[in-house]
mmCIF file of C-alpha atoms in Angstrom:
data_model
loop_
_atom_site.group_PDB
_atom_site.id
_atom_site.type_symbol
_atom_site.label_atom_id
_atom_site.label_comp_id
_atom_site.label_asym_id
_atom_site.label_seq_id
_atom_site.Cartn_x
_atom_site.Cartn_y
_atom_site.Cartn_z
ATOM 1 C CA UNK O 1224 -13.414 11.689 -7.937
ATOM 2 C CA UNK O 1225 -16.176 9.629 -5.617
ATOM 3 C CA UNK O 1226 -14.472 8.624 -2.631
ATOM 4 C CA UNK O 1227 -15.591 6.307 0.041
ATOM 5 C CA UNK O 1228 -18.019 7.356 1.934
ATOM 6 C CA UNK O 1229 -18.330 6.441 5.928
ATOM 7 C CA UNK O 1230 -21.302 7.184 8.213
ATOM 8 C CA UNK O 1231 -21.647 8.386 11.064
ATOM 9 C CA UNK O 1232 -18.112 10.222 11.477
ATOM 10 C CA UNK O 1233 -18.428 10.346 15.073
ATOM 11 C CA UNK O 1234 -20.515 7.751 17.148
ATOM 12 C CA UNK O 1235 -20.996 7.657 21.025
ATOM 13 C CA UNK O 1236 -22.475 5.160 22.891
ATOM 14 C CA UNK O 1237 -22.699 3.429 26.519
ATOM 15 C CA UNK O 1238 -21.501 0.076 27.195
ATOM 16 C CA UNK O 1239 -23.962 -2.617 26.247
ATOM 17 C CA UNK O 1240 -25.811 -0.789 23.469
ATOM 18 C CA UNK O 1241 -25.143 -1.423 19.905
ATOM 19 C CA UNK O 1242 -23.895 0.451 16.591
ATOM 20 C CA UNK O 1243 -24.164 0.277 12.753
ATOM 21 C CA UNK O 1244 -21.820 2.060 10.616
ATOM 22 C CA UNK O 1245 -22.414 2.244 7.008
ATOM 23 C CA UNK O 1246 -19.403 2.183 4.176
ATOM 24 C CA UNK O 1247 -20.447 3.104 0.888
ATOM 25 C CA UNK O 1248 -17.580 1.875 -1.773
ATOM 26 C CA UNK O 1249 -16.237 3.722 -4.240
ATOM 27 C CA UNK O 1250 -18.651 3.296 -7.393
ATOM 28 C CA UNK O 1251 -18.063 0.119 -9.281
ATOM 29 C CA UNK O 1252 -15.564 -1.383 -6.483
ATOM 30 C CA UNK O 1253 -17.353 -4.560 -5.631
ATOM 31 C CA UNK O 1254 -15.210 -5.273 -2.617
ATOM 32 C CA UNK O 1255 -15.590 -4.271 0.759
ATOM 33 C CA UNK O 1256 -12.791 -4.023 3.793
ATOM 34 C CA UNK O 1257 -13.522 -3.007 7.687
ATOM 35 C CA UNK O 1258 -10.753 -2.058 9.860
ATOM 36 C CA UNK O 1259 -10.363 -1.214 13.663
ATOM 37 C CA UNK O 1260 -7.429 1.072 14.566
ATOM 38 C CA UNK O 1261 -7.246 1.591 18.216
ATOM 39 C CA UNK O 1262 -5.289 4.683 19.975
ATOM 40 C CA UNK O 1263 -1.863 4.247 19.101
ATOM 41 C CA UNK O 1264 -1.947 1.492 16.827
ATOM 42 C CA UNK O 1265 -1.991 0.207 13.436
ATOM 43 C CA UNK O 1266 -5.242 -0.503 11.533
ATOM 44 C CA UNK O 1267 -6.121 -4.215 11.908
ATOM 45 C CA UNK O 1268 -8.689 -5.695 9.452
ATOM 46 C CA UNK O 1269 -11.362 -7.268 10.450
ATOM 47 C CA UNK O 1270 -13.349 -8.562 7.947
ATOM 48 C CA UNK O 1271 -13.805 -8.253 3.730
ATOM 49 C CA UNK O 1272 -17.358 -8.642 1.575
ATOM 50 C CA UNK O 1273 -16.728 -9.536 -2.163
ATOM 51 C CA UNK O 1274 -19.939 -9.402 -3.995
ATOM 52 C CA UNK O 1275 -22.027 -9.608 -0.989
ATOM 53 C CA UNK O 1276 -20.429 -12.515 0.238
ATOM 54 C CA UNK O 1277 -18.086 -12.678 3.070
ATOM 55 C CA UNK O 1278 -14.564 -13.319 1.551
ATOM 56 C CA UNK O 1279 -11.886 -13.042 4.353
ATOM 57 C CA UNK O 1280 -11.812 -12.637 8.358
ATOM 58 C CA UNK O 1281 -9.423 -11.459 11.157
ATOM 59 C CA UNK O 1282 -9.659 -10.498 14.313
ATOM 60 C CA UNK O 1283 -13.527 -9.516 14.384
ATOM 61 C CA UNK O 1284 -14.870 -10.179 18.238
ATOM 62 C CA UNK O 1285 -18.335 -12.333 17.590
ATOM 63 C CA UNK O 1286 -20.285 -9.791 18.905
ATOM 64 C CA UNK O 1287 -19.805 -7.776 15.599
ATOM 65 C CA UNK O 1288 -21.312 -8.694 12.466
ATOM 66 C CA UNK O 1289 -21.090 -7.400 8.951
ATOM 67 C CA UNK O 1290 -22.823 -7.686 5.636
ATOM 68 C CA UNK O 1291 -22.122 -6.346 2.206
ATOM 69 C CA UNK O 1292 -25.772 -5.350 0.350
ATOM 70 C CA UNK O 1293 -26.900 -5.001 -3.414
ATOM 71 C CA UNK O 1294 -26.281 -1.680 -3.965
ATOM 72 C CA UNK O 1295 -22.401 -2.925 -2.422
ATOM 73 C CA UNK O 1296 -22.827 -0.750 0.379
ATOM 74 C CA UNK O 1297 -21.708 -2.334 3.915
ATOM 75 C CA UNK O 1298 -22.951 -1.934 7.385
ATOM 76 C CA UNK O 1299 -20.747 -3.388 10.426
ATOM 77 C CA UNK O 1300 -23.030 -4.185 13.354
ATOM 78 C CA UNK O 1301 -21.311 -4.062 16.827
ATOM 79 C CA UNK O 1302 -23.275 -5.314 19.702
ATOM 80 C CA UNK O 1303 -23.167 -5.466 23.682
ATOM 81 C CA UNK O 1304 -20.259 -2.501 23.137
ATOM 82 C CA UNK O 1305 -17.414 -2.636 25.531
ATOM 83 C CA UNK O 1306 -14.973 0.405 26.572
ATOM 84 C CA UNK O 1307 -12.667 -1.489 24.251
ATOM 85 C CA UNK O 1308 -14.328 -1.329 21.411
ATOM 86 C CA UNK O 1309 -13.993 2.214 21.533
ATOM 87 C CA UNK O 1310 -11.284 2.725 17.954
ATOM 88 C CA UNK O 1311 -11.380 4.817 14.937
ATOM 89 C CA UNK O 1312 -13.385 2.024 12.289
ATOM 90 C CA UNK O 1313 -12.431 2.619 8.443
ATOM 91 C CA UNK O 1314 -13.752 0.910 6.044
ATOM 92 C CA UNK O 1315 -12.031 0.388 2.249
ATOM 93 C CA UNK O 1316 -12.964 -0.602 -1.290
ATOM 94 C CA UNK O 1317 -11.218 -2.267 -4.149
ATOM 95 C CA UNK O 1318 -12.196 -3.344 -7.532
ATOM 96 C CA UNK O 1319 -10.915 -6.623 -7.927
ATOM 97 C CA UNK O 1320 -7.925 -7.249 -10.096
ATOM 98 C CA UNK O 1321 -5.614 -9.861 -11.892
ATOM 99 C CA UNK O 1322 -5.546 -11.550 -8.977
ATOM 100 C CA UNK O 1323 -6.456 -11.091 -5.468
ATOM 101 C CA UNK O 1324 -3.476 -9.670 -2.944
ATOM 102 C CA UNK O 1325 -2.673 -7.054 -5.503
ATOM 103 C CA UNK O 1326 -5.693 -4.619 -5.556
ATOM 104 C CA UNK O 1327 -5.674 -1.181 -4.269
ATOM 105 C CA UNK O 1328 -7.391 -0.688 -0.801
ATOM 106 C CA UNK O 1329 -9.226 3.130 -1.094
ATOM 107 C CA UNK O 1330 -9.826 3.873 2.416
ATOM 108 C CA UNK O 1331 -12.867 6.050 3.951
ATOM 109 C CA UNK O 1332 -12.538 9.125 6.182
ATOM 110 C CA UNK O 1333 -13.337 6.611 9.486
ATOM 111 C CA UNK O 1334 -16.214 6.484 11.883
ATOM 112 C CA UNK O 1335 -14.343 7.305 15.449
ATOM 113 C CA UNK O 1336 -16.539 5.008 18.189
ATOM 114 C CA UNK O 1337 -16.240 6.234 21.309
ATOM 115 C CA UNK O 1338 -17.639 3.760 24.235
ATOM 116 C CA UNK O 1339 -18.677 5.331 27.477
ATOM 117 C CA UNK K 14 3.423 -10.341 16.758
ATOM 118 C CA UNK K 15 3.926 -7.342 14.354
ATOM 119 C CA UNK K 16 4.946 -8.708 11.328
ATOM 120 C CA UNK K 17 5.399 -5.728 9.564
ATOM 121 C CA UNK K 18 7.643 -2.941 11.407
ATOM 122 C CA UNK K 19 8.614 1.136 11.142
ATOM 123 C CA UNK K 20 11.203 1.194 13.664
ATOM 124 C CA UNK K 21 11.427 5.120 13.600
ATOM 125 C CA UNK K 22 7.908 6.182 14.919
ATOM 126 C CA UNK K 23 9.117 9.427 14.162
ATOM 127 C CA UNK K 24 10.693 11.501 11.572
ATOM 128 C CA UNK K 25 11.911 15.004 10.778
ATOM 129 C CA UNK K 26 13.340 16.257 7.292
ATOM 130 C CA UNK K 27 13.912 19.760 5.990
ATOM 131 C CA UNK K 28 11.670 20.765 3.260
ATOM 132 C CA UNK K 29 13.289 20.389 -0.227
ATOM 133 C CA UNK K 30 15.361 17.397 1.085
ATOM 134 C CA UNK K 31 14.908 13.955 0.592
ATOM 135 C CA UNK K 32 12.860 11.578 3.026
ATOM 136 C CA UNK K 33 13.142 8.386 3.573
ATOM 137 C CA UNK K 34 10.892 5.967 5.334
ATOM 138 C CA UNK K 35 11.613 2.777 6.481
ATOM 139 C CA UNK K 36 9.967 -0.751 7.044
ATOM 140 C CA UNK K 37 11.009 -4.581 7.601
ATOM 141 C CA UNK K 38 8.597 -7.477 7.359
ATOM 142 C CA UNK K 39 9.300 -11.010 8.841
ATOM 143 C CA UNK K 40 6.467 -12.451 6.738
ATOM 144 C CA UNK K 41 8.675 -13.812 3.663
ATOM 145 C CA UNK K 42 4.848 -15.013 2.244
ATOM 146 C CA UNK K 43 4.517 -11.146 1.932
ATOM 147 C CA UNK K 44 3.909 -10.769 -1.971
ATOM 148 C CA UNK K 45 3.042 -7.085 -2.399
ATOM 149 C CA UNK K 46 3.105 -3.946 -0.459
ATOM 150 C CA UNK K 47 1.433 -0.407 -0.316
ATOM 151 C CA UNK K 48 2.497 2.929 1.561
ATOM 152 C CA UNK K 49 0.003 5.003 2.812
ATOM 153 C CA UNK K 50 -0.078 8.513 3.991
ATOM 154 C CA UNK K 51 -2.829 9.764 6.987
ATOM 155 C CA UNK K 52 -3.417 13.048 8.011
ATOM 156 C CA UNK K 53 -5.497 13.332 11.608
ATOM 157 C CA UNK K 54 -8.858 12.582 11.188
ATOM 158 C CA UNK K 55 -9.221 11.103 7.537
ATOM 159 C CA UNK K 56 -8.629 7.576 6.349
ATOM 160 C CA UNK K 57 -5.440 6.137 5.052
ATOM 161 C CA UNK K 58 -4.585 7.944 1.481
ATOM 162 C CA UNK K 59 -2.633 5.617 -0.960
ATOM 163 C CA UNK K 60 0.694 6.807 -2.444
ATOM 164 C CA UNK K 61 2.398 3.735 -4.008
ATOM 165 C CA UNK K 62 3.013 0.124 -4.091
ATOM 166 C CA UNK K 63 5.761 -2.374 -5.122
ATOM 167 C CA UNK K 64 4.738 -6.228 -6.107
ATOM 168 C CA UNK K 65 7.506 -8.453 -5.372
ATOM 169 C CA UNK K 66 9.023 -9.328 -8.723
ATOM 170 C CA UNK K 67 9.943 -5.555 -8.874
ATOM 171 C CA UNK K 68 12.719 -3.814 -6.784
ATOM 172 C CA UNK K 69 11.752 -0.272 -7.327
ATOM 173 C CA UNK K 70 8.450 1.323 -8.311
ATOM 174 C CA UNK K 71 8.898 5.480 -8.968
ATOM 175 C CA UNK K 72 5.480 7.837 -9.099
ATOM 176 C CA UNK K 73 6.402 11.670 -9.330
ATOM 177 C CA UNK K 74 8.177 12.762 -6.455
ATOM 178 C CA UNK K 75 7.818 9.331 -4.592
ATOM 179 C CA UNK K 76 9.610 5.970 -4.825
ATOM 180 C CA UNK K 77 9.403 2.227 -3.615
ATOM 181 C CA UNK K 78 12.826 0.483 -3.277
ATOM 182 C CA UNK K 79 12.252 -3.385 -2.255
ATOM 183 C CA UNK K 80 14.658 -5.191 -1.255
ATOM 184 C CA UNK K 81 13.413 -9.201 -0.796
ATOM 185 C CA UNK K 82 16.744 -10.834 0.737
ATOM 186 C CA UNK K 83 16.586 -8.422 3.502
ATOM 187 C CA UNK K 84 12.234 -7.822 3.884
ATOM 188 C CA UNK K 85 13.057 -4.303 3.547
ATOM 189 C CA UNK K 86 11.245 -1.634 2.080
ATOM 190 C CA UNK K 87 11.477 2.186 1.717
ATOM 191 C CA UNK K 88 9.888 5.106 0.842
ATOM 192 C CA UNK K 89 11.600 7.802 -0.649
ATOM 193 C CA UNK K 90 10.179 11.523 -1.341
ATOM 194 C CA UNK K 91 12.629 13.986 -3.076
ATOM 195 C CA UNK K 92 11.880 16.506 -3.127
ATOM 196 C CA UNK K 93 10.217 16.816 0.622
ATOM 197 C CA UNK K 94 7.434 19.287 0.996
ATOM 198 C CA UNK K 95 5.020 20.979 3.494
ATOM 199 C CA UNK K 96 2.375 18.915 2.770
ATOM 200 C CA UNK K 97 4.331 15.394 3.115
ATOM 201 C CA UNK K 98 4.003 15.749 7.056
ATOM 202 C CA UNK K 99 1.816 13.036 7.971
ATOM 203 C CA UNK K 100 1.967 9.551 9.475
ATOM 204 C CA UNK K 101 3.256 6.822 7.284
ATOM 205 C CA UNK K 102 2.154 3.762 6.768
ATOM 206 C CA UNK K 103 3.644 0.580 5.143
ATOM 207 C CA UNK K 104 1.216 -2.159 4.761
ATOM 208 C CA UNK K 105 1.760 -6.118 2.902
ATOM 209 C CA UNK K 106 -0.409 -8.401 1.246
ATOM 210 C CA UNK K 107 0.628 -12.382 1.548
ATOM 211 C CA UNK K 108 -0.105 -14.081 -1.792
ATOM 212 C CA UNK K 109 -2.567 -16.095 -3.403
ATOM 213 C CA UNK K 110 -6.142 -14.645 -2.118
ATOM 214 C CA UNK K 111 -5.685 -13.562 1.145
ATOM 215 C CA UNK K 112 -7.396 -9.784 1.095
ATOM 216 C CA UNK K 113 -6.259 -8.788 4.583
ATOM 217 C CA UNK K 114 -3.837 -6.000 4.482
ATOM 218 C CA UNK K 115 -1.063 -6.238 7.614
ATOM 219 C CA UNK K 116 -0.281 -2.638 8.176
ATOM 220 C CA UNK K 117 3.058 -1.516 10.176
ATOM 221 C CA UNK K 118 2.802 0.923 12.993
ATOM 222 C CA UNK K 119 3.695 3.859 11.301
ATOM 223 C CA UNK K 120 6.041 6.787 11.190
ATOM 224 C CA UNK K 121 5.373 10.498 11.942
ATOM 225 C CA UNK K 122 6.947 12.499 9.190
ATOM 226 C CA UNK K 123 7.865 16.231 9.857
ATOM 227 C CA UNK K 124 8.716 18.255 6.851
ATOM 228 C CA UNK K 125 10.396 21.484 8.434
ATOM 229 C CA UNK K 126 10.123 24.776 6.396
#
């Protein structure tokens, strides 16, 4: 079965610069999750798309952006990088159910950011 | 402020026993909740979940005990195999819309042959 799909699987960049990763969603989820999970720690979301628009927020810095596109695919835009910033990002899908708080995330395989 | 805990980061369990995984919430707007298993370098693999107006959810080998009075949940796996070691995960949804899943910090699981 189609999983989701994450690219690049391994990023590096130097502080300042900027990154897009890419999430393609399982086919015919039409919602979109981004986590960060740091060394060490639990995945924390950051932001959700639900047919292209943005549905939910947490602890996304401003410097990061995010959209959801037609085709449901989702690109997270990080700018002015810091060391910090340097995490494991996953991104999930979900096709919407009865009612939200019940669907099943589908996580990707991660994009691990490292920040020089 | 973790709001969702796995107080044993670390677990070890002789194959063909049973494992169980712990996890306490302090959230009591926590509605529904998911376990999920990750192996180094992939993404979070779901294994089961338990909506609040249930106490236990069973899937094969694998099963969900809730337990609302106390915010406890559990993850059993009888019988334990090889391929259960991996890092646990318990993870909550509040109710009524909000999408963002609060994850736990997990728990290392060791199946010994």
């Amino acid at each position: 079965a189609a999983g989701v799909i994450q690219s690049p699987r391994h990023l590096i960049k130097e502080k300042r610069e900027t990154a897009t990763l890419k999430c393609y969603p399982i086919p015919r989820h039409d919602t979109v999750y981004w986590y960060q999970q740091g060394p060490g720690q639990d995945p924390q979301f950051l932001i959700s798309f639900y047919e292209k628009m943005q549905s939910d927020k947490g602890s996304i810095p401003d410097r990061f952006s995010a959209q959801q596109f037609s085709d449901y695919h989702s690109e997270l835009n990080m700018s002015s990088l810091e060391l910090g910033d340097s995490a494991l990002y996953f991104c999930a899908s979900s096709s919407r159910g009865r009612a939200t708080g019940q669907e099943t995330q589908y996580f990707g395989p991660g994009t691990r950011l490292l920040v020089l | 402020d973790q709001q969702v805990k796995q107080n044993s980061p670390s677990l070890s369990v002789q194959e063909g026993r049973i494992s169980i995984l712990n996890c306490d919430y302090t959230n009591s707007m926590f509605d529904y909740f998911l376990w999920y298993k990750k192996y180094p370098a992939e993404g979070p693999t779901f294994l089961i979940s338990i909506s609040s107006i249930k106490d236990k959810n069973e899937d094969g080998r694998f099963t969900v005990f809730l337990n609302k009075s106390a915010k406890h949940l559990s993850l059993h796996i009888v019988p334990s195999q090889p391929g259960d070691s991996a890092v646990y995960f318990c993870a909550a949804y509040p109710n009524f819309g909000n999408e963002k899943l609060t994850f736990g910090t997990g728990t290392r699981l060791t199946i010994i042959p």
